Coordinates of C-alpha atoms in Angstrom, one line a residue:
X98 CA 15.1 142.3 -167.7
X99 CA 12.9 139.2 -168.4
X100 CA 13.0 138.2 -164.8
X101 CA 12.1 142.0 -164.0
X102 CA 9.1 141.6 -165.8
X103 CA 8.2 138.5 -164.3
X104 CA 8.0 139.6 -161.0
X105 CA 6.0 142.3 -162.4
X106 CA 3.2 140.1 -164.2
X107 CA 2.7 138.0 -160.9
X108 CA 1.7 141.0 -159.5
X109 CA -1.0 141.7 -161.9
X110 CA -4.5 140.8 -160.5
X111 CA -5.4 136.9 -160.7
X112 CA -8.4 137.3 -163.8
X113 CA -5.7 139.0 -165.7
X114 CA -2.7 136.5 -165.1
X115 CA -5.6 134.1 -165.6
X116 CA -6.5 135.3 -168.9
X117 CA -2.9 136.0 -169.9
X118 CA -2.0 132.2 -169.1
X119 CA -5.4 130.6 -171.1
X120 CA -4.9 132.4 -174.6
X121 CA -2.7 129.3 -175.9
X122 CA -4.8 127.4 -178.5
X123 CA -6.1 124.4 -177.5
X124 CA -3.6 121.1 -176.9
X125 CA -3.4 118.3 -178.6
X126 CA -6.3 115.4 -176.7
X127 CA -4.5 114.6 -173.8
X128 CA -4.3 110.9 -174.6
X129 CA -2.5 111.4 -178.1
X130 CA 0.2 113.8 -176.4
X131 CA 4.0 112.3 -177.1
X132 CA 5.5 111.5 -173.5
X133 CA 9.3 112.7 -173.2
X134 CA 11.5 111.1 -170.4
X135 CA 14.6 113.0 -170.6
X136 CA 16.3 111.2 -168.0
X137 CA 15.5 107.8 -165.8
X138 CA 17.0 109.2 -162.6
X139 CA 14.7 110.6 -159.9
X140 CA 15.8 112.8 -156.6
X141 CA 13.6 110.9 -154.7
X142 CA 13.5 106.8 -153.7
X143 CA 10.1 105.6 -153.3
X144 CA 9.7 101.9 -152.1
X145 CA 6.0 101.7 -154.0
X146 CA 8.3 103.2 -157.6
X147 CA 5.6 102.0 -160.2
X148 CA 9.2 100.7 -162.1
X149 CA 10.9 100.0 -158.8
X150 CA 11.9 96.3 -159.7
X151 CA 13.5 97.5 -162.7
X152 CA 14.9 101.7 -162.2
X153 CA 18.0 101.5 -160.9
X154 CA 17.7 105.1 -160.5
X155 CA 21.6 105.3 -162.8
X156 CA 19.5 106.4 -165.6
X157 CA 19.4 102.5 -167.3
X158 CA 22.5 103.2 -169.2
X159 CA 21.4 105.5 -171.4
X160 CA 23.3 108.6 -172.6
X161 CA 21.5 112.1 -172.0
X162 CA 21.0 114.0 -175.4
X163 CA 22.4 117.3 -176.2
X164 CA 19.6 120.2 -175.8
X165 CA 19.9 121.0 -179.6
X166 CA 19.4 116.9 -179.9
X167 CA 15.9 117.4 -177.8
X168 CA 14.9 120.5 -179.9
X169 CA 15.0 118.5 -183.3
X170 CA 13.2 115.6 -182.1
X171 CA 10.5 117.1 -180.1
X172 CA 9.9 119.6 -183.1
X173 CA 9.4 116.7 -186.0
X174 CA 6.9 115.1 -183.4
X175 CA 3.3 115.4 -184.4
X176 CA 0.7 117.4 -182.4
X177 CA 1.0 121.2 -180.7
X178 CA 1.6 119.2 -177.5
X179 CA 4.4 117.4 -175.4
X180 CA 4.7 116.2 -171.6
X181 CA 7.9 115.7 -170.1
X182 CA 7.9 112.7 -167.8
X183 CA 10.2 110.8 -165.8
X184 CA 12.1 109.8 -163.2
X185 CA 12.4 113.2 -162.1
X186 CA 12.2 115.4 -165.5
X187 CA 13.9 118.5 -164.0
X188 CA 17.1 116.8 -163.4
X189 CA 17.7 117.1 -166.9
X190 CA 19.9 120.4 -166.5
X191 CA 18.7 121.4 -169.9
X192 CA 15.3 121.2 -169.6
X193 CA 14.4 124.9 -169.3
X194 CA 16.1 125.5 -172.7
X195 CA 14.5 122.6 -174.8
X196 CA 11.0 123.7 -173.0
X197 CA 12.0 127.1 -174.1
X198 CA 13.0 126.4 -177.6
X199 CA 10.1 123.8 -179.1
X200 CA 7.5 125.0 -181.4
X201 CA 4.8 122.9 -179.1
X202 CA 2.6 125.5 -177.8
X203 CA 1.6 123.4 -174.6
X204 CA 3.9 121.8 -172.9
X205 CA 2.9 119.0 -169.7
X206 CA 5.2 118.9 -167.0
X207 CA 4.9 115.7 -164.2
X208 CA 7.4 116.4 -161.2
X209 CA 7.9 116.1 -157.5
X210 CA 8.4 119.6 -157.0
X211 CA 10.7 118.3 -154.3
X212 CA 13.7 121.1 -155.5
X213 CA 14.2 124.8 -155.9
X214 CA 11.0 125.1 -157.9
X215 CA 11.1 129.0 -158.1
X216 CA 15.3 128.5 -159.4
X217 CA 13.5 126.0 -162.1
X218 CA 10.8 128.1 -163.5
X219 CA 12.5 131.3 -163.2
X220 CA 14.9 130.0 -166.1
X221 CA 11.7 129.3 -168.4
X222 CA 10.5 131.4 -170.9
X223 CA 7.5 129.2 -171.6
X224 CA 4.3 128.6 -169.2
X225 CA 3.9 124.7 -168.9
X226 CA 0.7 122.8 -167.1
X227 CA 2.2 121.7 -164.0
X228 CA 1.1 117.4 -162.6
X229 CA 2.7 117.4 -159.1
X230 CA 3.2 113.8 -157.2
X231 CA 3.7 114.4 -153.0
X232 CA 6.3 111.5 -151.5
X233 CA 6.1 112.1 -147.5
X234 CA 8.1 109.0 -147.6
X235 CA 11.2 111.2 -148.4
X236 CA 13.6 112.8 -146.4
X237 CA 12.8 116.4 -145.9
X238 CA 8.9 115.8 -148.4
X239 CA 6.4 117.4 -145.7
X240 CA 2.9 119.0 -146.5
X241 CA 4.3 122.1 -145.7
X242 CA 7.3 122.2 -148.1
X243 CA 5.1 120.6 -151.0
X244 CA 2.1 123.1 -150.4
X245 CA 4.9 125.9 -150.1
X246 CA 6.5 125.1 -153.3
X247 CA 2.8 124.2 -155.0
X248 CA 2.1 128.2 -153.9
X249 CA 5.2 129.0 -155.2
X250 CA 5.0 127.8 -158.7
X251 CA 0.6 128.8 -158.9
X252 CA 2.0 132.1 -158.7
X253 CA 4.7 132.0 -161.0
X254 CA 4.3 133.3 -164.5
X255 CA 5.5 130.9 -165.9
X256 CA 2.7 128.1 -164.6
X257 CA 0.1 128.1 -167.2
X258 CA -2.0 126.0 -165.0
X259 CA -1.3 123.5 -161.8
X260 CA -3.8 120.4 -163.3
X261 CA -3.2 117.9 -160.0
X262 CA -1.4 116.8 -157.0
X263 CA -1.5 113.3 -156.0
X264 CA -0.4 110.8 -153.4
X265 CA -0.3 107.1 -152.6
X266 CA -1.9 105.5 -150.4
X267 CA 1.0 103.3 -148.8
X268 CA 2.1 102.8 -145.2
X269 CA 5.3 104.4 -146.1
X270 CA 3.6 107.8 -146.7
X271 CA 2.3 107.7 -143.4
X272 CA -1.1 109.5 -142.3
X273 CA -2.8 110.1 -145.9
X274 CA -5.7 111.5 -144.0
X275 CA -3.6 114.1 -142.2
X276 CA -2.4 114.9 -145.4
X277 CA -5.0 115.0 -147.2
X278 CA -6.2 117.7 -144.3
X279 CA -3.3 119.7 -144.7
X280 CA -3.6 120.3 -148.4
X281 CA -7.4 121.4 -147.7
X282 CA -6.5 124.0 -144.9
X283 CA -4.4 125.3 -147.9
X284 CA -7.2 125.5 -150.1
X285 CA -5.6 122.3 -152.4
X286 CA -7.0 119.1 -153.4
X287 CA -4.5 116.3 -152.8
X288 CA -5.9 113.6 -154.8
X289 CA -5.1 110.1 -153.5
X290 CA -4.0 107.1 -155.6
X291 CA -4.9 103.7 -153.4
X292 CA -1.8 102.0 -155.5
X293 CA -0.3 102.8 -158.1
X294 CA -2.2 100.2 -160.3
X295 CA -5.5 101.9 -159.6
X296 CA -6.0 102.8 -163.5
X297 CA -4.8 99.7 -164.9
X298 CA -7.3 97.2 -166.0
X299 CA -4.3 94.8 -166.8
X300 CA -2.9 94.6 -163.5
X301 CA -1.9 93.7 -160.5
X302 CA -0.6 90.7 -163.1
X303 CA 1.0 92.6 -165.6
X304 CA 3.4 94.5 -163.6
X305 CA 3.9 91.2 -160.3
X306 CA 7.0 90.4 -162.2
X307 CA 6.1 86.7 -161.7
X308 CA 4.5 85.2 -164.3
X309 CA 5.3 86.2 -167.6
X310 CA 2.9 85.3 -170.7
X311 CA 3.0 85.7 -174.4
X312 CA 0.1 88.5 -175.8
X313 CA -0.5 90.9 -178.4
X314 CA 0.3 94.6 -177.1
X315 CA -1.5 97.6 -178.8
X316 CA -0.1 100.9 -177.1
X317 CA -1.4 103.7 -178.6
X318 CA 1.3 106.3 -177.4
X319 CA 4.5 107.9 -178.7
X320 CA 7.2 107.1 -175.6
X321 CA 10.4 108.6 -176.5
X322 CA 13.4 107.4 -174.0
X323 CA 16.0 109.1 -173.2
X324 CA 18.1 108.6 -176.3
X325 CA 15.4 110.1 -178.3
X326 CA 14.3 106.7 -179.4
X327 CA 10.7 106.0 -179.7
X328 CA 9.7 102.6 -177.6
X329 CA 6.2 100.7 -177.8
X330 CA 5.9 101.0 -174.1
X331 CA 6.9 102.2 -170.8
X332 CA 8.3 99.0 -169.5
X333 CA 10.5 98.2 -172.5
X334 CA 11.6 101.8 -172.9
X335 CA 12.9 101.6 -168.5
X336 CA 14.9 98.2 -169.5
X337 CA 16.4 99.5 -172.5
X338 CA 14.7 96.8 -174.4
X339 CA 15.5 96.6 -178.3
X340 CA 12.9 94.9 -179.3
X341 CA 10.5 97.8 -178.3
X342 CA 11.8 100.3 -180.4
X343 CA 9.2 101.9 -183.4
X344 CA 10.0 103.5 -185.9
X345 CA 9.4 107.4 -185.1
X346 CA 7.2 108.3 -188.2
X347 CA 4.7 105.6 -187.4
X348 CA 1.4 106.7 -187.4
X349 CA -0.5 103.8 -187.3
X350 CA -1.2 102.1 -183.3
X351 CA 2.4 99.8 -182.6
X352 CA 1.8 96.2 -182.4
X353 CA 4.0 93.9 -181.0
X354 CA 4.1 90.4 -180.2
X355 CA 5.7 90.2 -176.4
X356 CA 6.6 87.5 -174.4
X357 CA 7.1 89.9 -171.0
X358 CA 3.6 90.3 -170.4
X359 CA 4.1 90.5 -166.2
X360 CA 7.0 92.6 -166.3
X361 CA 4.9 96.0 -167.9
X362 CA 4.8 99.2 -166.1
X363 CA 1.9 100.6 -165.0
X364 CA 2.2 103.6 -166.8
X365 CA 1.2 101.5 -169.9
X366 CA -2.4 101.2 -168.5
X367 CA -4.0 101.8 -172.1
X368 CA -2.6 99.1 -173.6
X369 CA -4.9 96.4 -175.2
X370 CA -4.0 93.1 -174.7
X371 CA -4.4 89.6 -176.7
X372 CA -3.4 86.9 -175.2
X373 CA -1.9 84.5 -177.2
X374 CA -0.7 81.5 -175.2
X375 CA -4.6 81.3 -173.7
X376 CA -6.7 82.7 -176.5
X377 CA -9.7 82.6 -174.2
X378 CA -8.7 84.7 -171.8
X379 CA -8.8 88.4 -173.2
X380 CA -7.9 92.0 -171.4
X381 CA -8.2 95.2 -172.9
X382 CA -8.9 99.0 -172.4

């Protein structure tokens, strides 16, 4: 029945499916949104992986969480608001029925759509904001299947809204430009990263994994890992790094005096940095 009445509401005209998808409230600000990572195991293997020296793509040792596990977290989280993140979030084979269960009335969703996307979103009950990434690196990732799938899940009921698609610009992509051009004729912006750094005002040298310094880390964001834990960053969250654990009713910033300043991620682009082992020397955002 509920999937009959899918197929029904994607044939209702685009204003209405429009309107129908925008009467949510509005989210939580988009920087203050808690960042889920279900699993740390991706479908794809990208040789420019932001945490490539460190994702061993066997999910870090960690133990995936029950669904009803997921449910109870994500629901004492603060905020009307959650993104799932990963790795590859939909490999989480319960991911449709903790999306469909939290009270969060607007969920994010960052994937590769590089699967059955239509098998995926036909088992939600929820509409989610889809953020798409395109690998041409991978086996079998072409423009055509990505815009395909892209068309695929726009028209889906349950896709409250597709926010972006982006690329990198590395040799192992191939032609960007042609790409780029592809996505156009298709009536889609493919927005183009030129490395995976590009928003990171503490990089390349937090993330060259050569020289490590002592500093001061503010990171603003709740990051739960995979065992529902909540870490200080991105980087220490991949590792499975103890000392990055905060407690999950802290409100105020985390602070942390870290020594692996050169091994971050650059996901953790907002963090603001001290450092303390050359006190003139200052980075932040």
């Amino acid at each position: 029945m509920l999937r009959t009445l899918r197929k029904l509401l994607r044939r209702l005209p685009a204003p209405v499916k429009k309107a129908a998808r925008t009467v949510l409230p509005a989210p939580t600000p988009y920087d203050k949104v808690p960042r889920v990572y279900p699993v740390l195991q991706c479908n794809l293997r990208c040789p420019f992986c932001s945490d490539g020296l460190d994702y061993d793509k066997s999910h870090m040792g960690y133990k995936p969480l029950e669904a009803a596990e997921w449910i109870r977290i994500i629901d004492a989280l603060p905020g009307d608001a959650v993104i799932f993140t990963g790795g590859e979030p939909t490999l989480y084979q319960a991911l449709p029925e903790v999306i469909n269960a939290i009270r969060q009335k607007t969920v994010y969703l960052y994937t590769s759509l590089s699967y059955n996307v239509e098998k995926f979103f036909d088992r939600l009950e929820k509409p989610v904001v889809v953020f798409a990434s395109f690998h041409p690196n991978n086996k079998g990732v072409t423009a055509d299947r990505i815009i395909a799938n892209v068309e695929t899940v726009k028209a889906h009921p349950m896709c409250r809204h597709l926010a972006n698609i982006h690329t990198i610009n590395h040799p192992s992509n191939g032609d960007i430009e042609a790409h780029r051009e592809a996505f156009t004729a298709a009536g889609l912006d493919l927005d183009v990263h030129e490395d995976q750094f590009n928003d990171n005002d503490n990089t390349p040298a937090a993330c060259d994994h050569k020289n490590l310094r002592t500093v001061r880390c503010v990171f603003d964001r709740i990051i739960l890992g995979p065992d529902g834990k909540r870490y200080i960053c991105v980087s220490k969250m991949i590792r499975n790094v103890a000392d990055g654990l905060v407690p999950m009713d802290q409100r105020e910033a985390p602070e942390l005096i870290c020594n692996e300043f050169g091994r971050c991620s650059p996901c953790d682009e907002v963090a603001k940095i001290t450092f303390l082992d050359e006190p003139a020397v200052r980075a932040s955002r």
